mmCIF file of the C-alpha atoms, coordinates in Angstrom:
data_MODEL
# 
_entry.id   MODEL 
# 
loop_
_atom_site.group_PDB 
_atom_site.id 
_atom_site.type_symbol 
_atom_site.label_atom_id 
_atom_site.label_alt_id 
_atom_site.label_comp_id 
_atom_site.label_asym_id 
_atom_site.label_entity_id 
_atom_site.label_seq_id 
_atom_site.pdbx_PDB_ins_code 
_atom_site.Cartn_x 
_atom_site.Cartn_y 
_atom_site.Cartn_z 
_atom_site.occupancy 
_atom_site.B_iso_or_equiv 
_atom_site.pdbx_formal_charge 
_atom_site.auth_seq_id 
_atom_site.auth_comp_id 
_atom_site.auth_asym_id 
_atom_site.auth_atom_id 
_atom_site.pdbx_PDB_model_num 
ATOM 1  C CA . ASP A 1 1  ? 8.915  28.502 116.413 1.00 0.00 ? 1  ASP A CA 1 
ATOM 2  C CA . GLY A 1 2  ? 12.071 29.990 114.612 1.00 0.00 ? 2  GLY A CA 1 
ATOM 3  C CA . MET A 1 3  ? 12.866 33.253 114.362 1.00 0.00 ? 3  MET A CA 1 
ATOM 4  C CA . PHE A 1 4  ? 10.878 34.022 111.345 1.00 0.00 ? 4  PHE A CA 1 
ATOM 5  C CA . GLU A 1 5  ? 7.674  36.275 112.121 1.00 0.00 ? 5  GLU A CA 1 
ATOM 6  C CA . GLY A 1 6  ? 6.533  37.307 108.821 1.00 0.00 ? 6  GLY A CA 1 
ATOM 7  C CA . TRP A 1 7  ? 7.231  38.518 105.249 1.00 0.00 ? 7  TRP A CA 1 
ATOM 8  C CA . VAL A 1 8  ? 5.930  41.924 103.794 1.00 0.00 ? 8  VAL A CA 1 
ATOM 9  C CA . GLN A 1 9  ? 5.875  41.286 99.934  1.00 0.00 ? 9  GLN A CA 1 
ATOM 10 C CA . GLN A 1 10 ? 5.628  44.080 97.579  1.00 0.00 ? 10 GLN A CA 1 
ATOM 11 C CA . ASN A 1 11 ? 6.567  42.071 94.653  1.00 0.00 ? 11 ASN A CA 1 
ATOM 12 C CA . HIS A 1 12 ? 3.186  40.130 92.787  1.00 0.00 ? 12 HIS A CA 1 
ATOM 13 C CA . ASP A 1 13 ? 5.682  37.192 91.739  1.00 0.00 ? 13 ASP A CA 1 
ATOM 14 C CA . GLY A 1 14 ? 4.486  34.491 94.313  1.00 0.00 ? 14 GLY A CA 1 
ATOM 15 C CA . LEU A 1 15 ? 8.160  33.652 94.786  1.00 0.00 ? 15 LEU A CA 1 
ATOM 16 C CA . PRO A 1 16 ? 7.669  33.161 98.733  1.00 0.00 ? 16 PRO A CA 1 
ATOM 17 C CA . GLN A 1 17 ? 4.774  30.861 98.313  1.00 0.00 ? 17 GLN A CA 1 
ATOM 18 C CA . LYS A 1 18 ? 7.406  28.883 95.551  1.00 0.00 ? 18 LYS A CA 1 
ATOM 19 C CA . ALA A 1 19 ? 10.047 28.963 98.411  1.00 0.00 ? 19 ALA A CA 1 
ATOM 20 C CA . GLY A 1 20 ? 7.714  27.196 100.741 1.00 0.00 ? 20 GLY A CA 1 
ATOM 21 C CA . VAL A 1 21 ? 6.871  30.288 102.940 1.00 0.00 ? 21 VAL A CA 1 
ATOM 22 C CA . PRO A 1 22 ? 3.240  29.581 104.073 1.00 0.00 ? 22 PRO A CA 1 
ATOM 23 C CA . GLN A 1 23 ? 0.927  31.994 102.910 1.00 0.00 ? 23 GLN A CA 1 
ATOM 24 C CA . SER A 1 24 ? -0.538 33.013 106.231 1.00 0.00 ? 24 SER A CA 1 
ATOM 25 C CA . ASP A 1 25 ? 3.161  34.402 106.872 1.00 0.00 ? 25 ASP A CA 1 
ATOM 26 C CA . ILE A 1 26 ? 2.853  36.737 103.959 1.00 0.00 ? 26 ILE A CA 1 
ATOM 27 C CA . ASN A 1 27 ? 1.513  40.078 103.574 1.00 0.00 ? 27 ASN A CA 1 
ATOM 28 C CA . GLU A 1 28 ? 1.216  40.937 99.890  1.00 0.00 ? 28 GLU A CA 1 
ATOM 29 C CA . ILE A 1 29 ? 0.928  44.821 100.614 1.00 0.00 ? 29 ILE A CA 1 
ATOM 30 C CA . HIS A 1 30 ? 0.174  45.587 96.804  1.00 0.00 ? 30 HIS A CA 1 
ATOM 31 C CA . GLY A 1 31 ? -1.758 42.887 95.980  1.00 0.00 ? 31 GLY A CA 1 
ATOM 32 C CA . SER A 1 32 ? -1.152 39.200 94.043  1.00 0.00 ? 32 SER A CA 1 
ATOM 33 C CA . TRP A 1 33 ? -1.442 37.986 90.784  1.00 0.00 ? 33 TRP A CA 1 
ATOM 34 C CA . PHE A 1 34 ? -2.014 34.690 92.271  1.00 0.00 ? 34 PHE A CA 1 
ATOM 35 C CA . ASP A 1 35 ? -4.686 35.484 94.831  1.00 0.00 ? 35 ASP A CA 1 
ATOM 36 C CA . PRO A 1 36 ? -8.081 36.883 93.450  1.00 0.00 ? 36 PRO A CA 1 
ATOM 37 C CA . SER A 1 37 ? -9.159 37.986 96.902  1.00 0.00 ? 37 SER A CA 1 
ATOM 38 C CA . ASN A 1 38 ? -6.088 40.357 97.047  1.00 0.00 ? 38 ASN A CA 1 
ATOM 39 C CA . PRO A 1 39 ? -6.013 42.183 93.409  1.00 0.00 ? 39 PRO A CA 1 
ATOM 40 C CA . VAL A 1 40 ? -2.828 44.078 92.282  1.00 0.00 ? 40 VAL A CA 1 
ATOM 41 C CA . VAL A 1 41 ? -2.614 47.726 93.538  1.00 0.00 ? 41 VAL A CA 1 
ATOM 42 C CA . PRO A 1 42 ? -1.774 50.010 90.865  1.00 0.00 ? 42 PRO A CA 1 
ATOM 43 C CA . PHE A 1 43 ? 0.715  52.537 91.226  1.00 0.00 ? 43 PHE A CA 1 
ATOM 44 C CA . GLY A 1 44 ? -0.570 55.159 93.246  1.00 0.00 ? 44 GLY A CA 1 
ATOM 45 C CA . GLY A 1 45 ? -3.636 53.078 94.197  1.00 0.00 ? 45 GLY A CA 1 
ATOM 46 C CA . VAL A 1 46 ? -5.451 52.437 97.559  1.00 0.00 ? 46 VAL A CA 1 
ATOM 47 C CA . LEU A 1 47 ? -3.813 49.865 99.775  1.00 0.00 ? 47 LEU A CA 1 
ATOM 48 C CA . ARG A 1 48 ? -6.036 47.256 101.473 1.00 0.00 ? 48 ARG A CA 1 
ATOM 49 C CA . GLU A 1 49 ? -6.515 48.851 105.118 1.00 0.00 ? 49 GLU A CA 1 
ATOM 50 C CA . ASP A 1 50 ? -5.894 45.655 106.956 1.00 0.00 ? 50 ASP A CA 1 
ATOM 51 C CA . LEU A 1 51 ? -2.850 44.782 105.178 1.00 0.00 ? 51 LEU A CA 1 
ATOM 52 C CA . PHE A 1 52 ? -1.394 48.252 105.517 1.00 0.00 ? 52 PHE A CA 1 
ATOM 53 C CA . SER A 1 53 ? -2.205 48.066 109.591 1.00 0.00 ? 53 SER A CA 1 
ATOM 54 C CA . ASP A 1 54 ? -0.572 44.499 109.520 1.00 0.00 ? 54 ASP A CA 1 
ATOM 55 C CA . LEU A 1 55 ? 2.564  46.389 107.993 1.00 0.00 ? 55 LEU A CA 1 
ATOM 56 C CA . LEU A 1 56 ? 2.630  49.266 110.809 1.00 0.00 ? 56 LEU A CA 1 
ATOM 57 C CA . GLY A 1 57 ? 2.104  46.565 113.491 1.00 0.00 ? 57 GLY A CA 1 
ATOM 58 C CA . LYS A 1 58 ? 5.321  44.559 111.970 1.00 0.00 ? 58 LYS A CA 1 
ATOM 59 C CA . GLU A 1 59 ? 7.462  47.614 112.270 1.00 0.00 ? 59 GLU A CA 1 
ATOM 60 C CA . LEU A 1 60 ? 6.488  48.052 115.886 1.00 0.00 ? 60 LEU A CA 1 
ATOM 61 C CA . VAL A 1 61 ? 7.941  44.656 116.965 1.00 0.00 ? 61 VAL A CA 1 
ATOM 62 C CA . CYS A 1 62 ? 10.405 43.918 114.402 1.00 0.00 ? 62 CYS A CA 1 
ATOM 63 C CA . ASP A 1 63 ? 13.961 43.532 115.887 1.00 0.00 ? 63 ASP A CA 1 
ATOM 64 C CA . LEU A 1 64 ? 15.433 42.775 112.335 1.00 0.00 ? 64 LEU A CA 1 
ATOM 65 C CA . CYS A 1 65 ? 14.171 43.567 108.962 1.00 0.00 ? 65 CYS A CA 1 
ATOM 66 C CA . LEU A 1 66 ? 15.991 42.270 106.073 1.00 0.00 ? 66 LEU A CA 1 
ATOM 67 C CA . ALA A 1 67 ? 15.111 44.502 102.684 1.00 0.00 ? 67 ALA A CA 1 
ATOM 68 C CA . LEU A 1 68 ? 16.167 42.522 99.755  1.00 0.00 ? 68 LEU A CA 1 
ATOM 69 C CA . GLY A 1 69 ? 15.706 43.200 95.921  1.00 0.00 ? 69 GLY A CA 1 
ATOM 70 C CA . THR A 1 70 ? 14.141 46.652 96.540  1.00 0.00 ? 70 THR A CA 1 
ATOM 71 C CA . SER A 1 71 ? 14.651 49.972 95.173  1.00 0.00 ? 71 SER A CA 1 
ATOM 72 C CA . LEU A 1 72 ? 13.976 51.378 98.708  1.00 0.00 ? 72 LEU A CA 1 
ATOM 73 C CA . CYS A 1 73 ? 11.862 54.301 96.676  1.00 0.00 ? 73 CYS A CA 1 
ATOM 74 C CA . ASN A 1 74 ? 8.655  56.175 97.994  1.00 0.00 ? 74 ASN A CA 1 
ATOM 75 C CA . THR A 1 75 ? 5.977  53.719 97.197  1.00 0.00 ? 75 THR A CA 1 
ATOM 76 C CA . PRO A 1 76 ? 2.534  54.107 98.050  1.00 0.00 ? 76 PRO A CA 1 
ATOM 77 C CA . SER A 1 77 ? 2.738  51.469 100.779 1.00 0.00 ? 77 SER A CA 1 
ATOM 78 C CA . THR A 1 78 ? 5.509  52.915 102.655 1.00 0.00 ? 78 THR A CA 1 
ATOM 79 C CA . ALA A 1 79 ? 6.711  49.577 103.203 1.00 0.00 ? 79 ALA A CA 1 
ATOM 80 C CA . ASP A 1 80 ? 10.316 50.925 102.470 1.00 0.00 ? 80 ASP A CA 1 
ATOM 81 C CA . ARG A 1 81 ? 9.900  52.537 106.339 1.00 0.00 ? 81 ARG A CA 1 
ATOM 82 C CA . LEU A 1 82 ? 10.610 49.168 107.797 1.00 0.00 ? 82 LEU A CA 1 
# 
């Protein structure tokens, strides 16, 4: 394995998948346009508990976090805390 451990995706665009990132490595915390089992969460909506727990787990063990293409504003998922 390489150094990549996972991807927390706040967008719904499917770009990581198009770039070849395996779906199993992506946490689409705000939902997905392309995965009917993970509907898009409206702003202020309730996040899936399993995905939020996964995000918190990644926060605890993360050595390096790259926050790219984000406004780093307060979001319902608090994913910006990573």
